[in-house]
Short mmCIF file of C-alpha atoms in Angstrom, two decimals:
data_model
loop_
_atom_site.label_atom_id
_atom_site.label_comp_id
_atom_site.label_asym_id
_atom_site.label_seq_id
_atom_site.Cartn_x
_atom_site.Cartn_y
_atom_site.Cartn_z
CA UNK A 1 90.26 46.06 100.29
CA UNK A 2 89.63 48.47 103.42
CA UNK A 3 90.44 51.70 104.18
CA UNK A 4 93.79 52.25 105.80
CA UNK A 5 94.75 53.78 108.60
CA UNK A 6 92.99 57.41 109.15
CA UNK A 7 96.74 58.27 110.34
CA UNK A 8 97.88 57.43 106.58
CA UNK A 9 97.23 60.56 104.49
CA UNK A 10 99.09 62.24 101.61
CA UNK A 11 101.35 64.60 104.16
CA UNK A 12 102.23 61.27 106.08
CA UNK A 13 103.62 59.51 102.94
CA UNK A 14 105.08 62.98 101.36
CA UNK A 15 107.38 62.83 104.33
CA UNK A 16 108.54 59.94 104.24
CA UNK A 17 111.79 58.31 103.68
CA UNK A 18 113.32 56.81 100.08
CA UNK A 19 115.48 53.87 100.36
CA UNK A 20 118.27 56.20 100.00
CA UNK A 21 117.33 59.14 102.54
CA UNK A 22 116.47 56.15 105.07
CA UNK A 23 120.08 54.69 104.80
CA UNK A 24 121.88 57.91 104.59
CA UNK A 25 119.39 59.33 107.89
CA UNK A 26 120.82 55.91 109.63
CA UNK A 27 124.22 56.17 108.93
CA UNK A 28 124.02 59.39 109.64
CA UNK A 29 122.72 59.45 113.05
CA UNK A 30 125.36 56.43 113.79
CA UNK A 31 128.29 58.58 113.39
CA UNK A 32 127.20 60.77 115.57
CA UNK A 33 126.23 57.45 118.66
CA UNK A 34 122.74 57.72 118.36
CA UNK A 35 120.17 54.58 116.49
CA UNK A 36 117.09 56.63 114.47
CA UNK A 37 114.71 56.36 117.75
CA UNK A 38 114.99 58.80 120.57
CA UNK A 39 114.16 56.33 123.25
CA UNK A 40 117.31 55.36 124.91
CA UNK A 41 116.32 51.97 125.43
CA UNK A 42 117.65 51.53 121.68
CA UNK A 43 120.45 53.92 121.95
CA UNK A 44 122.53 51.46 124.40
CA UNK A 45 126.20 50.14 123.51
CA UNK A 46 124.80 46.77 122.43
CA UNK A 47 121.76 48.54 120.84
CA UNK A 48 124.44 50.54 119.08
CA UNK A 49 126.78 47.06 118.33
CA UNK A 50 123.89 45.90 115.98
CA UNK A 51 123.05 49.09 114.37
CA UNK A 52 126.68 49.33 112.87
CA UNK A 53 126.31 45.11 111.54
CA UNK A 54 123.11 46.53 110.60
CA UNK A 55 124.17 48.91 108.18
CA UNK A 56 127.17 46.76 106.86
CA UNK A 57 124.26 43.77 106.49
CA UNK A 58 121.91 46.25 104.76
CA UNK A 59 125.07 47.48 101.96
CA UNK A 60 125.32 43.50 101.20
CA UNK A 61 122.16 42.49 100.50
CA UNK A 62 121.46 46.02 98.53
CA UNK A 63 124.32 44.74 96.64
CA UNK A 64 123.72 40.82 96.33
CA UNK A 65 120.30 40.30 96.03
CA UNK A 66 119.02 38.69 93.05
CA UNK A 67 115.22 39.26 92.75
CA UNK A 68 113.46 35.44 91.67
CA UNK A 69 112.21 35.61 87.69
CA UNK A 70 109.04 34.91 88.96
CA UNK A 71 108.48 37.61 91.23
CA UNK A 72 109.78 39.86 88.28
CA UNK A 73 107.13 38.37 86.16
CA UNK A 74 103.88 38.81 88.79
CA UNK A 75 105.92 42.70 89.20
CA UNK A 76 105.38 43.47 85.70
CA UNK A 77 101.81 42.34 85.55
CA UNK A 78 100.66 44.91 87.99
CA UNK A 79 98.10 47.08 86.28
CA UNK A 80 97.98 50.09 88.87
CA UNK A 81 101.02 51.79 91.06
CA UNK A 82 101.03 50.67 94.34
CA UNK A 83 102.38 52.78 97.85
CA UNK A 84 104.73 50.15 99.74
CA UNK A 85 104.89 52.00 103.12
CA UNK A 86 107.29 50.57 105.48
CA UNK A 87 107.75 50.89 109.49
CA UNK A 88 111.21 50.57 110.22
CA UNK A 89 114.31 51.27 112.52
CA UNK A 90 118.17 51.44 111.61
CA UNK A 91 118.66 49.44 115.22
CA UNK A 92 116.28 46.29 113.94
CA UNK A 93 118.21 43.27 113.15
CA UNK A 94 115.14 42.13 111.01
CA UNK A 95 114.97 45.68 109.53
CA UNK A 96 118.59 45.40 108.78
CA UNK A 97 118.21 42.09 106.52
CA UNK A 98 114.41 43.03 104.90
CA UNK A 99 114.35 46.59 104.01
CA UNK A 100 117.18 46.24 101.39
CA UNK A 101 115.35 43.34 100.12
CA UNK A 102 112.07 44.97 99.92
CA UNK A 103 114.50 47.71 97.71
CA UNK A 104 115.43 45.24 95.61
CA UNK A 105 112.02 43.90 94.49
CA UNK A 106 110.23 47.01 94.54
CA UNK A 107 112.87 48.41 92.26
CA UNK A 108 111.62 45.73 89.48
CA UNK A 109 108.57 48.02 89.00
CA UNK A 110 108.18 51.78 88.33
CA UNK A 111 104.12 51.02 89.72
CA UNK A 112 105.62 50.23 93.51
CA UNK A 113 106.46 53.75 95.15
CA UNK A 114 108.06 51.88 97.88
CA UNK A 115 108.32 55.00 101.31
CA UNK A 116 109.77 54.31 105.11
CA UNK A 117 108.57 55.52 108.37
CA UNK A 118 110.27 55.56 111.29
CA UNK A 119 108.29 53.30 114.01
CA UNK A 120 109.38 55.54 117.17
CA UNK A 121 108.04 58.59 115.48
CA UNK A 122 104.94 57.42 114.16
CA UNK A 123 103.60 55.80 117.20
CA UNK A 124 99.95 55.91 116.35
CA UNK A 125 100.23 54.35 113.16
CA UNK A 126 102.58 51.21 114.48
CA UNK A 127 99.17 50.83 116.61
CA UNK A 128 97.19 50.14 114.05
CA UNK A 129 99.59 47.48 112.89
CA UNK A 130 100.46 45.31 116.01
CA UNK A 131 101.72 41.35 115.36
CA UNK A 132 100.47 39.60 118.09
CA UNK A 133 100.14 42.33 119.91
CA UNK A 134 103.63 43.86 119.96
CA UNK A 135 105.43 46.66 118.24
CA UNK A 136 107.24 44.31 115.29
CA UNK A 137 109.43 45.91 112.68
CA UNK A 138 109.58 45.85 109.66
CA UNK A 139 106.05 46.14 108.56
CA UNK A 140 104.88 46.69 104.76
CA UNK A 141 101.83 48.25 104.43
CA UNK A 142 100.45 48.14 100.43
CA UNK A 143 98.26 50.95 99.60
CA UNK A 144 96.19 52.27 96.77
CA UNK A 145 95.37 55.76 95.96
CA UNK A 146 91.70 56.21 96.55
CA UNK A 147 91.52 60.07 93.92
CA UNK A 148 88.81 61.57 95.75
CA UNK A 149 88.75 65.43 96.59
CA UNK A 150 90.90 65.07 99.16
CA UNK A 151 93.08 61.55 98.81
CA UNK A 152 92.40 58.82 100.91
CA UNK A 153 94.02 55.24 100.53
CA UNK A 154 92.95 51.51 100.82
CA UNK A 155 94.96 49.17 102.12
CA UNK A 156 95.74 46.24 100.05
CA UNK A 157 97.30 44.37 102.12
CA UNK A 158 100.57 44.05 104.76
CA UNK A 159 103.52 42.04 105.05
CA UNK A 160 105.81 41.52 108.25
CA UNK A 161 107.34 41.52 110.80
CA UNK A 162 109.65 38.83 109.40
CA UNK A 163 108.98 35.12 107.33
CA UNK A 164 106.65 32.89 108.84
CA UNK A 165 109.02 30.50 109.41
CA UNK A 166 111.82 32.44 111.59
CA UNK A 167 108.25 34.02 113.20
CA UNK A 168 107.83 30.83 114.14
CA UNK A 169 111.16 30.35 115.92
CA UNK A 170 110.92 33.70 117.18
CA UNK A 171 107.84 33.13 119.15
CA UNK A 172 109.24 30.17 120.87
CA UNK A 173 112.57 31.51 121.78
CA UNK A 174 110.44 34.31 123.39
CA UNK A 175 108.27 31.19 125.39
CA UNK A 176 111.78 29.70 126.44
CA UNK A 177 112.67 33.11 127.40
CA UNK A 178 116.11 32.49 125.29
CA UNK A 179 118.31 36.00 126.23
CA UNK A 180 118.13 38.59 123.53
CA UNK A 181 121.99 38.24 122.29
CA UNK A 182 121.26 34.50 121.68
CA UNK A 183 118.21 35.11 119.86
CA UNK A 184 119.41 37.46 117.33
CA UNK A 185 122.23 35.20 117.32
CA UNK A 186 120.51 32.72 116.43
CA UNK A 187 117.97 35.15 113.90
CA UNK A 188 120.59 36.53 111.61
CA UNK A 189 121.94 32.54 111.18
CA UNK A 190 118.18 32.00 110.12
CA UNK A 191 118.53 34.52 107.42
CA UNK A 192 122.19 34.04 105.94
CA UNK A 193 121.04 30.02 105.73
CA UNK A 194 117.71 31.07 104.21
CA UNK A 195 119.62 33.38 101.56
CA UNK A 196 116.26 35.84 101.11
CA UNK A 197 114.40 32.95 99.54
CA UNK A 198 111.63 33.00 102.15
CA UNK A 199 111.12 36.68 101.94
CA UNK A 200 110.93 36.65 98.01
CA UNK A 201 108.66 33.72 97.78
CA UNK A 202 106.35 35.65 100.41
CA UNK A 203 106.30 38.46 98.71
CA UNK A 204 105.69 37.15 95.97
CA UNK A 205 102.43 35.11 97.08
CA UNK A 206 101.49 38.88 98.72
CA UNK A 207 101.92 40.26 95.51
CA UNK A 208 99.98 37.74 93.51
CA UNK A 209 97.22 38.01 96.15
CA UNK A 210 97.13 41.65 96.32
CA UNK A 211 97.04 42.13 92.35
CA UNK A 212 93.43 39.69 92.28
CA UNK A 213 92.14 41.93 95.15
CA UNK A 214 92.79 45.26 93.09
CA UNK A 215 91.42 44.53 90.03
#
C-alpha cells in the first residue's frame, strides 16, 4: 500500500456524494439543461442527448444487475471497511453503465463505504489519477483509514476508467480517429453484449488482490 493522494482527506470524502445524492444531483441538474460539470464543453445538445440515456441506462442496471456469487463470497471475506471513492460525471457514457454497477457490488458489504466525486470539481485530485495520460472517468480509488491524530488514508488500490477489453477498443478507435458519436456508438454496444460480466470479474480480481495487500 501507499499513501493516497495528499488531496484525499477526511473533509474531501465527508463531502462527497452517496449513490443516491449523486443520481438525484444528476437528474437534478438535467431538468434544469445543465450535465454536473460547469464547463460548457459538456453542457452541449449532444452532451446533453447522452446525459438523459445516461440516467435511463444508470435506473436499469441499478435495477438488473445481479452481483456474481463469487464476488459476494471474496465481499464477505473482507476483514476491514474499505473507502471506494469514485470520480465521476452524470454526462459519461462509461460513468453511466459502471457507477450503478459499482452500487450494486459495493452494496454486498456493509465494510465498502462506497463515496463519488465529481471530476470537474476536483481537478487536482483527477491529476493524480490520469490513464494514459488523460482525464478518464469513472475511476475507483480503494482506500484505508490510516487512525492517526489527524486521519490520513492509503490507497489500496484503483480501478478504471472502463474494462480492459473495451480500453482496448477504445484506444484504437481514438488511433483511427473514429468520430465521437460512432465511438460511443459503438461503446455502449460493447457493454449491453458484455452484460457487466467484465466489470464484475475485474472487480472481483481487484478485490481479491486488494484484500492480500491489506492484511
Amino acid at each position: 500500500m501507499q499513501i493516497a493522494s495528499p488531496l484525499i482527506t477526511s473533509e474531501l470524502i465527508a463531502s462527497a456524494l452517496t449513490y443516491e445524492q449523486y443520481v438525484q444531483l444528476s437528474t437534478d441538474l438535467f431538468a434544469q439543461g445543465r450535465t454536473t460539470s460547469d464547463d460548457p464543453h459538456y453542457n452541449t445538445p449532444e452532451i446533453l442527448g447522452y446525459t438523459k440515456l445516461n440516467l435511463h441506462r444508470m435506473s436499469r442496471l441499478n435495477r438488473l444487475t445481479v452481483v456474481s456469487d463469487e464476488l459476494k463470497t471474496a465481499l464477505a471475506q473482507l476483514s476491514e471497511p474499505w473507502i471506494w471513492l469514485v470520480l465521476t460525471e452524470s454526462w459519461c457514457g462509461d460513468a453511466a453503465q459502471l457507477v450503478p454497477v459499482l452500487h450494486r457490488i459495493a452494496g454486498e458489504s456493509d465494510r465498502i463505504h462506497l463515496r463519488f466525486l465529481l471530476r470537474d470539481k476536483n481537478p487536482g485530485l483527477m491529476n493524480d489519477y490520469l490513464t494514459n495520460g488523460g482525464r478518464s472517468i469513472p475511476k475507483l480509488i480503494c482506500l484505508h483509514e490510516i487512525p492517526l491524530a489527524r486521519p490520513a488514508y492509503e490507497e489500496i488500490g484503483t480501478w478504471g476508467p472502463r474494462p480492459a477489453g473495451l480500453q482496448a477498443h477504445m484506444q484504437t478507435w481514438k488511433t483511427e480517429q473514429l468520430p465521437l458519436s460512432e465511438a460511443v456508438e459503438r461503446a455502449q454496444r460493447w457493454y449491453n453484449e458484455d452484460h457487466t460480466q467484465s466489470t464484475q470479474a475485474e472487480l472481483l480480481a481487484a478485490i481479491t488482490s486488494w484484500s492480500k495487500i491489506s492484511v
